[in-house]
PDB file of C-alpha atoms in Angstrom:
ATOM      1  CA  UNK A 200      58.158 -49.861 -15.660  1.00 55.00           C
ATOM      2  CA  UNK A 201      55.261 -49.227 -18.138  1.00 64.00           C
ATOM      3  CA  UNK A 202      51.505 -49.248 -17.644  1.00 76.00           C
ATOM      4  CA  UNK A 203      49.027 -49.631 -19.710  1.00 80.00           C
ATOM      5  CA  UNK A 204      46.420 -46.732 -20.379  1.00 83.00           C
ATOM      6  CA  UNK A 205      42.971 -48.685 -19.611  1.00 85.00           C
ATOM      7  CA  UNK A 206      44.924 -49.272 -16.257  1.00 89.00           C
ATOM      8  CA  UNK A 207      45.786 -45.831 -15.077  1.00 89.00           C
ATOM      9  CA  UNK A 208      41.491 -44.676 -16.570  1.00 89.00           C
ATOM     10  CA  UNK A 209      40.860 -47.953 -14.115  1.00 91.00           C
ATOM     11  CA  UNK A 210      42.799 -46.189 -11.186  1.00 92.00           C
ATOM     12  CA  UNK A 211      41.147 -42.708 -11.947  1.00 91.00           C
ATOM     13  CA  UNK A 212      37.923 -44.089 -11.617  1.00 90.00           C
ATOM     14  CA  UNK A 213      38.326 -45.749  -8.581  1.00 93.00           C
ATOM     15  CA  UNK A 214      39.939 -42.854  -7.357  1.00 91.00           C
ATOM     16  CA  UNK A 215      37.042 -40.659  -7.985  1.00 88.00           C
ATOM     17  CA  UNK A 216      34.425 -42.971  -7.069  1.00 88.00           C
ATOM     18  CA  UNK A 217      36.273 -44.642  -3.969  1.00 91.00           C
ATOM     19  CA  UNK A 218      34.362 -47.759  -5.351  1.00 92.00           C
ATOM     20  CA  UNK A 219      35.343 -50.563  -8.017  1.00 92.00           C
ATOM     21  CA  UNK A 220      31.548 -51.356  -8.385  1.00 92.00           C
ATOM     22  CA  UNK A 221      30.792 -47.731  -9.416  1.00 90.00           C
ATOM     23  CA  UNK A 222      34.029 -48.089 -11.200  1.00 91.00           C
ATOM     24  CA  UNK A 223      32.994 -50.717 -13.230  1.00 90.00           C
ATOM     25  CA  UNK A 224      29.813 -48.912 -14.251  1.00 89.00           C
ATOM     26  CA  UNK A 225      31.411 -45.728 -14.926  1.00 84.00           C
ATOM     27  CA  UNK A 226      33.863 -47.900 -17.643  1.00 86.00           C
ATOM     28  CA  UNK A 227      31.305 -49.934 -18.908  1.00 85.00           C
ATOM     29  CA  UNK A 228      33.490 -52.984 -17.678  1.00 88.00           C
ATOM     30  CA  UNK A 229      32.690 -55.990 -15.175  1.00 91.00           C
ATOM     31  CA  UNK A 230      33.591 -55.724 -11.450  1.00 91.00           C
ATOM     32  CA  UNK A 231      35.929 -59.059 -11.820  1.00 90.00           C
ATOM     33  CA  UNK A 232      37.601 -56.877 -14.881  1.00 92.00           C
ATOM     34  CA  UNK A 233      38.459 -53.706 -12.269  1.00 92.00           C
ATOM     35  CA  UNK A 234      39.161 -56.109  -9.471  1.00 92.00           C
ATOM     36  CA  UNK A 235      41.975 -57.798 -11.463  1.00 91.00           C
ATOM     37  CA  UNK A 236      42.680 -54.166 -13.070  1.00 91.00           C
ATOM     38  CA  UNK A 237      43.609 -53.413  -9.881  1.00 92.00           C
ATOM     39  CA  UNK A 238      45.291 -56.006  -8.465  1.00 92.00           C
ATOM     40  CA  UNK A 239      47.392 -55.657 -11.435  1.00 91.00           C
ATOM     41  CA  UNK A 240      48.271 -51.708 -10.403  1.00 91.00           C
ATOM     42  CA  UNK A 241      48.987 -52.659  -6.647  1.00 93.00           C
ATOM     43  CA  UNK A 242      51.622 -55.435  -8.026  1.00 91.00           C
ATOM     44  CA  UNK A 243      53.072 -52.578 -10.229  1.00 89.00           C
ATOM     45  CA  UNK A 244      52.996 -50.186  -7.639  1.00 90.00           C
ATOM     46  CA  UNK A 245      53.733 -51.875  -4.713  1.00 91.00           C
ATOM     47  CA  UNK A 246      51.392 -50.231  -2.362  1.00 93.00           C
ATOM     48  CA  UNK A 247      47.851 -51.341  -1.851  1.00 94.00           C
ATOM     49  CA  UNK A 248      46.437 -48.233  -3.531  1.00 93.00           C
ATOM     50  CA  UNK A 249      42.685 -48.064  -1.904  1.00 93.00           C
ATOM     51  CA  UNK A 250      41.683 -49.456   1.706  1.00 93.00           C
ATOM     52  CA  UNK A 251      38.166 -50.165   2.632  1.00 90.00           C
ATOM     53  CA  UNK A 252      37.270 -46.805   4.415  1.00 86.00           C
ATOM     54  CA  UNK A 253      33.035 -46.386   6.314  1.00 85.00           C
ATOM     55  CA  UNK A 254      32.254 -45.100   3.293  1.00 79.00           C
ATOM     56  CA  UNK A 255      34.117 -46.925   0.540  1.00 85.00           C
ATOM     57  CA  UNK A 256      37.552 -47.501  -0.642  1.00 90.00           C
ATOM     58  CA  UNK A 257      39.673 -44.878   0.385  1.00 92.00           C
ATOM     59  CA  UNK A 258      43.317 -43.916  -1.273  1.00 92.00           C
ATOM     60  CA  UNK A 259      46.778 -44.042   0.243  1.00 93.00           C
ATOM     61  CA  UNK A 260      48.925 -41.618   0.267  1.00 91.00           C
ATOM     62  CA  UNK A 261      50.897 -42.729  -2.310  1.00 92.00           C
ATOM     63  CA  UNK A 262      47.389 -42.901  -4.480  1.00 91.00           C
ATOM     64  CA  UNK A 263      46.467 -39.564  -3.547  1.00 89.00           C
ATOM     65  CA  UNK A 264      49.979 -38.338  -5.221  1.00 87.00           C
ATOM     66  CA  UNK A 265      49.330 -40.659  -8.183  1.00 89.00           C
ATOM     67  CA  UNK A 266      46.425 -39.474  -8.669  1.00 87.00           C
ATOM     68  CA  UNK A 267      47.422 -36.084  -9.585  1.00 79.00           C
ATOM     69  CA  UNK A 268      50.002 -37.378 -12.041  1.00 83.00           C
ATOM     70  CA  UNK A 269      48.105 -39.820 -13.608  1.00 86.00           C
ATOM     71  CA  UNK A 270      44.898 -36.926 -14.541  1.00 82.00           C
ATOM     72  CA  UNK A 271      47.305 -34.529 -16.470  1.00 76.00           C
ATOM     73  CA  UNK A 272      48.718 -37.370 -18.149  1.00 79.00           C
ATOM     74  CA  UNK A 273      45.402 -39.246 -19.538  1.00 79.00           C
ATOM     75  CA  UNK A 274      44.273 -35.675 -20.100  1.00 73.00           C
ATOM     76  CA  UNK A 275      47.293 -34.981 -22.191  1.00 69.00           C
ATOM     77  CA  UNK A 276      46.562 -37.979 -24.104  1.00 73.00           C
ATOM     78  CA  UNK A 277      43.408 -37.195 -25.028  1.00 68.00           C
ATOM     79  CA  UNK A 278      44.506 -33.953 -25.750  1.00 63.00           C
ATOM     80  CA  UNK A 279      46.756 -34.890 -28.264  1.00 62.00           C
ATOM     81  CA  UNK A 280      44.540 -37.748 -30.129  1.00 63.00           C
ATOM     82  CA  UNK A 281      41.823 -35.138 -30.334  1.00 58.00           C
ATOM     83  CA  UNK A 282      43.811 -32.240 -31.605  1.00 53.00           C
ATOM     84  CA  UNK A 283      43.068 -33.055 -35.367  1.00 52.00           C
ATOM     85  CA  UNK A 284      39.473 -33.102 -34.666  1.00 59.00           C
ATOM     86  CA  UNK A 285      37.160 -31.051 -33.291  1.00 69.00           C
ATOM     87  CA  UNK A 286      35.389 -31.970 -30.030  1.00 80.00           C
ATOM     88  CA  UNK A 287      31.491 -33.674 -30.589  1.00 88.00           C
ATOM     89  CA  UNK A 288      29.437 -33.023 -27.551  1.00 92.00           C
ATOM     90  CA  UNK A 289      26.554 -34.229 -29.400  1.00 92.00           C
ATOM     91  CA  UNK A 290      28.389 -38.029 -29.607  1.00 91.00           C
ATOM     92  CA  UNK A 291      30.367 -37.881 -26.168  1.00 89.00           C
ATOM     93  CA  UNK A 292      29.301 -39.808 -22.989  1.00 87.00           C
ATOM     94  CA  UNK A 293      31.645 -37.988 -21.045  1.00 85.00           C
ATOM     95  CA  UNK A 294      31.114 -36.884 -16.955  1.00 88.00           C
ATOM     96  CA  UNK A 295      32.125 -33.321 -16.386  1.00 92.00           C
ATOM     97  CA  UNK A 296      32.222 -32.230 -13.246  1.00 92.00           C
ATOM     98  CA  UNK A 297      31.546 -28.349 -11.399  1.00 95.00           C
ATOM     99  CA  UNK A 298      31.870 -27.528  -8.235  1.00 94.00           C
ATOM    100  CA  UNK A 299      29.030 -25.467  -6.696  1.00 92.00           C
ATOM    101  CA  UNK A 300      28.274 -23.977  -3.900  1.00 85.00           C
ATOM    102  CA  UNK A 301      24.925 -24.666  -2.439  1.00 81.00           C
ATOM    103  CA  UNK A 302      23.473 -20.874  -3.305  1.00 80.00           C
ATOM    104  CA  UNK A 303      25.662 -22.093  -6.693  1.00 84.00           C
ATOM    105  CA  UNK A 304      23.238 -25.421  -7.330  1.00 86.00           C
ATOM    106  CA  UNK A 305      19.883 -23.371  -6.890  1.00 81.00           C
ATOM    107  CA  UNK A 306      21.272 -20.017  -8.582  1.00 81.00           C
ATOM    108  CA  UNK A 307      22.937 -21.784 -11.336  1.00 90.00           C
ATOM    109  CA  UNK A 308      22.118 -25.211 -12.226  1.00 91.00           C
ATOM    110  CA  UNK A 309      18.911 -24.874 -14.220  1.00 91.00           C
ATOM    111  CA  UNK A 310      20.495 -22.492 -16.676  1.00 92.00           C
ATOM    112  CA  UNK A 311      23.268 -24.729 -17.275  1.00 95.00           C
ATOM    113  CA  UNK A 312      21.285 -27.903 -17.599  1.00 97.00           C
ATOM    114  CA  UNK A 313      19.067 -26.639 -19.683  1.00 96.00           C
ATOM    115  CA  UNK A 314      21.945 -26.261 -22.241  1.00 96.00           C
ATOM    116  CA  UNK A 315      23.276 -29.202 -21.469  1.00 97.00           C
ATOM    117  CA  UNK A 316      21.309 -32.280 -21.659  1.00 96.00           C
ATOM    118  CA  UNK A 317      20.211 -30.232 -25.131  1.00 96.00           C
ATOM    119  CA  UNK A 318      23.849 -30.279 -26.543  1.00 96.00           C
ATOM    120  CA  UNK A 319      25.272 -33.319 -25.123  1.00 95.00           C
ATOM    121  CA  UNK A 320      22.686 -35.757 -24.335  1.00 95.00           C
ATOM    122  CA  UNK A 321      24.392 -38.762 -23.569  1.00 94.00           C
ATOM    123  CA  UNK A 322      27.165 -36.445 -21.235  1.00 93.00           C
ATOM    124  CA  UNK A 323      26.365 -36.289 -17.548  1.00 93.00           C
ATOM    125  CA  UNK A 324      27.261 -33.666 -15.272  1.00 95.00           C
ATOM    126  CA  UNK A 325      28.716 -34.146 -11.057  1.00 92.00           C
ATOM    127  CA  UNK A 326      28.023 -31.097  -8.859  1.00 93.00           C
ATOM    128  CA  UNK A 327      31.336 -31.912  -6.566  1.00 91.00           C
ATOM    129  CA  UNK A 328      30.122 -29.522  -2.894  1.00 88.00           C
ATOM    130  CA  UNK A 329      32.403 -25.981  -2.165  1.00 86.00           C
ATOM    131  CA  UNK A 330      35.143 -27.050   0.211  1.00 85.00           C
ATOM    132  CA  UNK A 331      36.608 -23.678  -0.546  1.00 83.00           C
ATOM    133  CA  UNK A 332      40.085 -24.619   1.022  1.00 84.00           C
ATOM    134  CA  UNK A 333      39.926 -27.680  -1.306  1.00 88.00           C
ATOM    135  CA  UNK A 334      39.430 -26.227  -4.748  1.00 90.00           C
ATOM    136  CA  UNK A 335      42.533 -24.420  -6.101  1.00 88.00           C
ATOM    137  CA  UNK A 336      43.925 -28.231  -5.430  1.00 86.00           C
ATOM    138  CA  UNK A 337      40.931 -29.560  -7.181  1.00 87.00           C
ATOM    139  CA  UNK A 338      41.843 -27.905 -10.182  1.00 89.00           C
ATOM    140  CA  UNK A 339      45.234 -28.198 -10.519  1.00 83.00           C
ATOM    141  CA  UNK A 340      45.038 -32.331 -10.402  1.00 78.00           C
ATOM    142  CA  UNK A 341      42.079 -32.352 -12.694  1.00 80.00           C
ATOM    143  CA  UNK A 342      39.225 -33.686 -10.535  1.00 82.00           C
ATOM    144  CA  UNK A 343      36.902 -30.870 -11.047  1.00 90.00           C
ATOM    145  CA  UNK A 344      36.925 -29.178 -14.779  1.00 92.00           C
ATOM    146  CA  UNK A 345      35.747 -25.875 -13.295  1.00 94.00           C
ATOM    147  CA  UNK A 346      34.611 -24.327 -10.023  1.00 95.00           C
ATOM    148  CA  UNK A 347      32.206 -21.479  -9.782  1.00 93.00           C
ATOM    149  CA  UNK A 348      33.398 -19.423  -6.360  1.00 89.00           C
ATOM    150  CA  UNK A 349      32.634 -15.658  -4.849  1.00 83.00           C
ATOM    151  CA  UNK A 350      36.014 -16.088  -3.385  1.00 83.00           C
ATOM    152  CA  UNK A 351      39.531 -14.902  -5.739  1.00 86.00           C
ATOM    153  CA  UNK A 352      41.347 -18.283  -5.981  1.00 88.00           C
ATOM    154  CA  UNK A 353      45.029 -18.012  -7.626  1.00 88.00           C
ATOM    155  CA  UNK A 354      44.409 -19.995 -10.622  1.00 89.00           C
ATOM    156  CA  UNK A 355      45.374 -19.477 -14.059  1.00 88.00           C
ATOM    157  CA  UNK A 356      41.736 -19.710 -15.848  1.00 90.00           C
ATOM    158  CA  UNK A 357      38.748 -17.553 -14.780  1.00 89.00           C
ATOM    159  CA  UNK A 358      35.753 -15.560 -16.202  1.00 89.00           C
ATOM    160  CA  UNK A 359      33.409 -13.393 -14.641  1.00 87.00           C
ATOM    161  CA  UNK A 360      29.843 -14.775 -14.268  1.00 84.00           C
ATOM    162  CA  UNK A 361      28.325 -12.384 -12.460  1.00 77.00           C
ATOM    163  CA  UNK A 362      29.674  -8.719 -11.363  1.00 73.00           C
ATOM    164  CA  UNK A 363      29.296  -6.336  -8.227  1.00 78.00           C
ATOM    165  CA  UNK A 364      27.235  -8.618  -6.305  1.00 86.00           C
ATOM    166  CA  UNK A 365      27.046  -7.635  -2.104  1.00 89.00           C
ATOM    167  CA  UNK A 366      25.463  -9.172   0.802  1.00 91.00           C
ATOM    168  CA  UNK A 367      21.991  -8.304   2.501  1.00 94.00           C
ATOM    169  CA  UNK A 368      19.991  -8.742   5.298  1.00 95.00           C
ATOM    170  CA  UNK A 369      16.830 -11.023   5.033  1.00 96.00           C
ATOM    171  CA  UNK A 370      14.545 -11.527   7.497  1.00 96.00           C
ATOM    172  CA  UNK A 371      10.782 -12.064   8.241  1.00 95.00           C
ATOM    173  CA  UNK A 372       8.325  -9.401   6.301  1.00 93.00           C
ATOM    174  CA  UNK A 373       6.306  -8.777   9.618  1.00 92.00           C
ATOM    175  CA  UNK A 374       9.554  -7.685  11.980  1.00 91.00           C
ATOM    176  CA  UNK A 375      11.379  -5.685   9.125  1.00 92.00           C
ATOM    177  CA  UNK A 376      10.784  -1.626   9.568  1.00 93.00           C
ATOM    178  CA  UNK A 377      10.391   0.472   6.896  1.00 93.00           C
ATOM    179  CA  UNK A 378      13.037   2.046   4.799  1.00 93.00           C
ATOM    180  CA  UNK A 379      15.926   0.144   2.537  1.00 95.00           C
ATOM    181  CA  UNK A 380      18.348  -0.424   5.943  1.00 95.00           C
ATOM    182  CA  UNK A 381      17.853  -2.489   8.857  1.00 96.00           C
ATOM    183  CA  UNK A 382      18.801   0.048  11.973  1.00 95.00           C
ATOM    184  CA  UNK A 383      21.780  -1.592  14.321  1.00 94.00           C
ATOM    185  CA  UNK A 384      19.281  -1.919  16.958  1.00 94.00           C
ATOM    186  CA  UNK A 385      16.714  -4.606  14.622  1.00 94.00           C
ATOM    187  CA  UNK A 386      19.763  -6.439  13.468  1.00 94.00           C
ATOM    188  CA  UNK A 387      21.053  -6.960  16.625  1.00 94.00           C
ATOM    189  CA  UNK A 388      17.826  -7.536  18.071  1.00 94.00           C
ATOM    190  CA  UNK A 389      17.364 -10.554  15.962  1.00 94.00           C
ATOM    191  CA  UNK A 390      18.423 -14.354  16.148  1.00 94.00           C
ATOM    192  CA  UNK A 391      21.100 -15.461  13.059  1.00 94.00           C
ATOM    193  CA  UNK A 392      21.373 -17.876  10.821  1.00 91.00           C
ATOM    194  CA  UNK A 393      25.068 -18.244  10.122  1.00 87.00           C
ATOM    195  CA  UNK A 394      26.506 -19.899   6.916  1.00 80.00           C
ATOM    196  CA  UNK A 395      29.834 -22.891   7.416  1.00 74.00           C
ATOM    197  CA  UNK A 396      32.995 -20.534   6.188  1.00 71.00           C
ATOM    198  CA  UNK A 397      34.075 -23.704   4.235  1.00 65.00           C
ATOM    199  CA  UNK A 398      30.892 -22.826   1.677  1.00 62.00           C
ATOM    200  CA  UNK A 399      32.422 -20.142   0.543  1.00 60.00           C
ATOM    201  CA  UNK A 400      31.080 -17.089   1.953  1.00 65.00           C
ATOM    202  CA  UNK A 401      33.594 -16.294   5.123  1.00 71.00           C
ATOM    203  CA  UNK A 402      34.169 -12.472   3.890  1.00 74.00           C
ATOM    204  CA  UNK A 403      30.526 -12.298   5.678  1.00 76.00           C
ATOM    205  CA  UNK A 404      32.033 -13.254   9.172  1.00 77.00           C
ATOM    206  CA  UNK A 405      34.995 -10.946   8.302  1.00 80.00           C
ATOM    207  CA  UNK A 406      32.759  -8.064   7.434  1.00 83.00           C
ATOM    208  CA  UNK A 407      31.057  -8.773  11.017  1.00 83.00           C
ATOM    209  CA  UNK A 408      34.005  -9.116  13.058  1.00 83.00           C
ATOM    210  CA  UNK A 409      35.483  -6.088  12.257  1.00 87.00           C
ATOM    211  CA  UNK A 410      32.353  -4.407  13.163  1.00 87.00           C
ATOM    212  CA  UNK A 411      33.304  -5.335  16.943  1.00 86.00           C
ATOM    213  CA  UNK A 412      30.067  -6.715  17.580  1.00 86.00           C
ATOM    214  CA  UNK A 413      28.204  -9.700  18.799  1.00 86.00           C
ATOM    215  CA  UNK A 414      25.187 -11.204  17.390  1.00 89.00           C
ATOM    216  CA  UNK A 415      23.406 -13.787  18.555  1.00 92.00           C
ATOM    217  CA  UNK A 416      23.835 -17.105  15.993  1.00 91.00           C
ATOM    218  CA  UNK A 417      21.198 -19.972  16.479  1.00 93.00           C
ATOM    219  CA  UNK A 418      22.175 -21.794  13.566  1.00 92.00           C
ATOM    220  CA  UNK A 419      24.787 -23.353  11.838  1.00 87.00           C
ATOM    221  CA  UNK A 420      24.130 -24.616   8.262  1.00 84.00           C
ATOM    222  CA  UNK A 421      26.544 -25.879   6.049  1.00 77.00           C
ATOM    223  CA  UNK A 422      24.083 -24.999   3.165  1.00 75.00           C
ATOM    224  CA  UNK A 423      21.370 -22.418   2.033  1.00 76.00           C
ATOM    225  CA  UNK A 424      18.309 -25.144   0.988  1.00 74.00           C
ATOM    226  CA  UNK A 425      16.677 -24.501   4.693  1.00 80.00           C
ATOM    227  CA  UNK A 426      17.508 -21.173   5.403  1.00 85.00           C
ATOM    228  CA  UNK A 427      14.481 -19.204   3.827  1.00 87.00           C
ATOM    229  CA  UNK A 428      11.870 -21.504   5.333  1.00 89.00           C
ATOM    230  CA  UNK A 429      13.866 -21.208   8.580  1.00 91.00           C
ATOM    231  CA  UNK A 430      13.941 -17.174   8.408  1.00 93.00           C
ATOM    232  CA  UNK A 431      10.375 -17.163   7.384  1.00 91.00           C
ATOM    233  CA  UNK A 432       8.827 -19.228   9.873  1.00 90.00           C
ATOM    234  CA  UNK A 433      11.449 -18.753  13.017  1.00 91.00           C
ATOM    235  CA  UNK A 434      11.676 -15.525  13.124  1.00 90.00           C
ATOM    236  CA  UNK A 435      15.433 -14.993  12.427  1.00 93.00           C
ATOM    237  CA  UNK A 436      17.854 -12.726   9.677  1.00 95.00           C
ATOM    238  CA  UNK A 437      20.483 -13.662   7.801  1.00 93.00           C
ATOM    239  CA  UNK A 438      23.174 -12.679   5.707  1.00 92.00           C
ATOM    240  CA  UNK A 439      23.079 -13.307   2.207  1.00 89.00           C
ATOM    241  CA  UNK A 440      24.142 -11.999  -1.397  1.00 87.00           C
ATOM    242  CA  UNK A 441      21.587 -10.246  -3.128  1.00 90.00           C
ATOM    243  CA  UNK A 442      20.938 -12.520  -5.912  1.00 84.00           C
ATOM    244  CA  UNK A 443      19.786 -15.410  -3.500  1.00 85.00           C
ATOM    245  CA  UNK A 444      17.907 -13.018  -1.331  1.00 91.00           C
ATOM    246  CA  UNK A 445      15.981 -11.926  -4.601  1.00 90.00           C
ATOM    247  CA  UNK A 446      15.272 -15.644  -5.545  1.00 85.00           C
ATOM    248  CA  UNK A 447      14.356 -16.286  -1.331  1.00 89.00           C
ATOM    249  CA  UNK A 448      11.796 -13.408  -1.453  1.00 92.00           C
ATOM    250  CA  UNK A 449       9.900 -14.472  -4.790  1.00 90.00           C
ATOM    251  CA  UNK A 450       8.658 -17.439  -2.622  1.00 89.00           C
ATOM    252  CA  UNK A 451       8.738 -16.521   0.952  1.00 93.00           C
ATOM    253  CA  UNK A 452       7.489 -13.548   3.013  1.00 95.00           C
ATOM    254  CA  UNK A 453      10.958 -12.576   3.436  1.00 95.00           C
ATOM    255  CA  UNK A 454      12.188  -8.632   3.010  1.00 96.00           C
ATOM    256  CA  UNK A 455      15.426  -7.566   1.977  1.00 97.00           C
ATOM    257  CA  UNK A 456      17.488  -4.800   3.826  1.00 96.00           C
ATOM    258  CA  UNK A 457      20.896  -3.556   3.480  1.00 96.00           C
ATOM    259  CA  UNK A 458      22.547  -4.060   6.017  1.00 95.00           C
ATOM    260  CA  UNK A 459      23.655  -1.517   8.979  1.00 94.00           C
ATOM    261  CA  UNK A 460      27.782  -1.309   7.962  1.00 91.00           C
ATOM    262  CA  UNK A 461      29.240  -1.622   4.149  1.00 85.00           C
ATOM    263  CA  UNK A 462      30.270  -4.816   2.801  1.00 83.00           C
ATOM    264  CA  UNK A 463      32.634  -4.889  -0.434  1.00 79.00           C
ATOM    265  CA  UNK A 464      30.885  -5.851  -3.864  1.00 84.00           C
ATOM    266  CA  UNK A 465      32.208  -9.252  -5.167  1.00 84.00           C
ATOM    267  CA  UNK A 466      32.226 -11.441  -8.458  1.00 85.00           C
ATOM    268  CA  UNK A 467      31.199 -14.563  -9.118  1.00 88.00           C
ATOM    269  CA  UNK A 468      33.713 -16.259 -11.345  1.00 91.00           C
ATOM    270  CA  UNK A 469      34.281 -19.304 -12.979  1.00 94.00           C
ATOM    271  CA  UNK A 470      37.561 -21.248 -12.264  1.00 94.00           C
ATOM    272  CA  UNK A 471      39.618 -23.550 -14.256  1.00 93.00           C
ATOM    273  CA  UNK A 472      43.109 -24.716 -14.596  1.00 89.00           C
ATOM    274  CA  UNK A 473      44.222 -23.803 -18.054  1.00 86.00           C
ATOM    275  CA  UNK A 474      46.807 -26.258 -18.574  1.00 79.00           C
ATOM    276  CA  UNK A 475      44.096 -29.079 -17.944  1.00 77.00           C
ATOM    277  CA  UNK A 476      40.773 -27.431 -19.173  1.00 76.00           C
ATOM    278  CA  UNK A 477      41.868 -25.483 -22.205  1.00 71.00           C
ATOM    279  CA  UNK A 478      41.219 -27.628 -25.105  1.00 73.00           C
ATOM    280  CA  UNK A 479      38.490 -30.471 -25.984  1.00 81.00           C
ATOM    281  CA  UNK A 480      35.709 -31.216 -23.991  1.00 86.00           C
ATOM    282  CA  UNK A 481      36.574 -29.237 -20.925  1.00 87.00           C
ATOM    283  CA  UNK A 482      36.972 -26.378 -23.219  1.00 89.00           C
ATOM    284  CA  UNK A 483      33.786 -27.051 -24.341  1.00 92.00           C
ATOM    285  CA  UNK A 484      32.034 -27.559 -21.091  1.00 94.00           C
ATOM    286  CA  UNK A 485      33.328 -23.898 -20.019  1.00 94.00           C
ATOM    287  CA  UNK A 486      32.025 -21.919 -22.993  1.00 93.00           C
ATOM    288  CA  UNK A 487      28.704 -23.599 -21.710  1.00 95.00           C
ATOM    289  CA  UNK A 488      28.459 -22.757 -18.465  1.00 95.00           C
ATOM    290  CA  UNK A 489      29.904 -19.507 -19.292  1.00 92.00           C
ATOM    291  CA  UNK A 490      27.516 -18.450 -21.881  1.00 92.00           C
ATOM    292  CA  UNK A 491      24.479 -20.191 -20.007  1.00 93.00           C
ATOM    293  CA  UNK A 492      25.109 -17.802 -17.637  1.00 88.00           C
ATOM    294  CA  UNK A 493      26.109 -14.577 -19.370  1.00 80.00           C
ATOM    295  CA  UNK A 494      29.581 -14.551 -18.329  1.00 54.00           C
ATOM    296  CA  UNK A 495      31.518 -11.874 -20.101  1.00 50.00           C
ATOM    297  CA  UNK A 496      34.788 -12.544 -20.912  1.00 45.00           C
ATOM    298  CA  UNK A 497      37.948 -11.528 -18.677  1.00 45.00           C
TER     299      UNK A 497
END
């Protein structure tokens, strides 16, 4: 059995759209065109492919394994047609997409756009949200084309964005004491805002735990947007790296502390899977957000 090429794009798109409609627009194409592009693939395939899901069509499993096969083979396509010439991002209407982390969108983002929609101004760029436990899979099928973590992920590109970073205490201006630590006894004293481990940023709870101590956490957030209007105005603390507590405290009466134990510095790296991203317009899109943000090589 053969298929054609426009077919398995078809099926990538609806794959990462979980919509034909979207599909369509993403492929320039009519919805009747994708409809009967995929009826086609589920005759072909024998499996329906995509089931209406709450929020759109969702794969099967035998998509979801597809799906992984298909990517590395359209991108070795492309790879091949486009060895003899050198990649355009001036001409391309390409969607690259980067996974972030929420401290990632506000730390990061404007540098990169601001390079972006300058070199490639008919590209468009998805922020795809940290599922930490998610991206090292990510990768290796070719649904993200890079992933910017504080976490070490076992993957075979990477490049330092920024070095010997650490996490701080922030936390109202009017209840911090003097001096560059926060004493056991304030910290403690305090309510916490606690950041979703799935963000990326569980070494925090690690570093905590091991301090055999209890603080008291009255919030959950799965993202950093609300927390320094939250710590300025409720009275709480919480744990963040330095580089976001900086940005927090240029427009909120927050002050920064070390904290009251030791936390190990980190990187911030940039992820990619080099047997996917290495060449063309992935390639491309790297040395972008790499050199947007003063990356130096690894």
């Amino acid at each position: 059995m053969s298929l054609d090429l426009n077919l398995i794009r078809t099926f990538l798109s609806i794959y990462d759209h979980r919509s034909v409609t979207r599909a369509a627009q993403d492929l320039s194409l009519t919805q009747p065109t994708v409809s009967h592009a995929l009826g086609r693939l589920r005759r072909a395939l024998r499996d329906p492919l995509f089931v209406r899901g709450p929020v759109g069509y969702e794969p099967t499993a035998r998509a979801s394994e597809l799906a992984a096969v298909f990517r590395k083979a359209v991108v070795a396509v492309d790879d091949a047609v486009d060895a003899d010439r050198a990649f355009d991002p001036s001409s391309t209407d390409r969607t690259f997409r980067l996974c972030l982390s929420d401290i990632g969108e506000h730390a990061f983002l404007p540098r990169i756009m601001k390079r972006f929609v300058v070199q490639a101004p008919g590209a468009s760029l998805e922020v795809v949200p940290m599922q930490i436990s998610q991206v090292q899979g990510w990768l290796a099928h070719g649904e993200i084309d890079g992933a910017i973590a504080s976490v070490p992920l076992d993957v075979s590109g990477r490049r330092t964005i920024v070095a010997d970073d650490h996490y701080v205490c922030v936390l109202p201006r009017e209840a911090a004491s003097p001096g560059p630590r926060i004493s056991w006894q304030d910290f403690l004293a305090l309510k916490h805002v606690a950041m979703d481990p799935a963000a990326g940023h569980d070494q925090v709870e690690r570093a905590v735990r091991a301090q055999q101590v209890e603080r008291e956490i009255a919030l959950r957030v799965p993202h950093f947007s609300a927390l320094a209007e939250v710590v300025a105005g409720c009275g709480m603390a919480a744990i963040v790296p330095l580089q976001m507590a900086t940005r927090m405290a240029e427009r909120w009466p927050v002050a920064i502390r070390e904290l009251p134990f030791d936390t190990p510095e980190f990187e911030v790296t940039l992820y990619w899977d080099a047997a996917i991203s290495s060449l063309g317009a992935a390639a491309w899109f790297l040395d972008l957000v790499a050199e947007a943000l003063g990356g130096p090589g690894d």
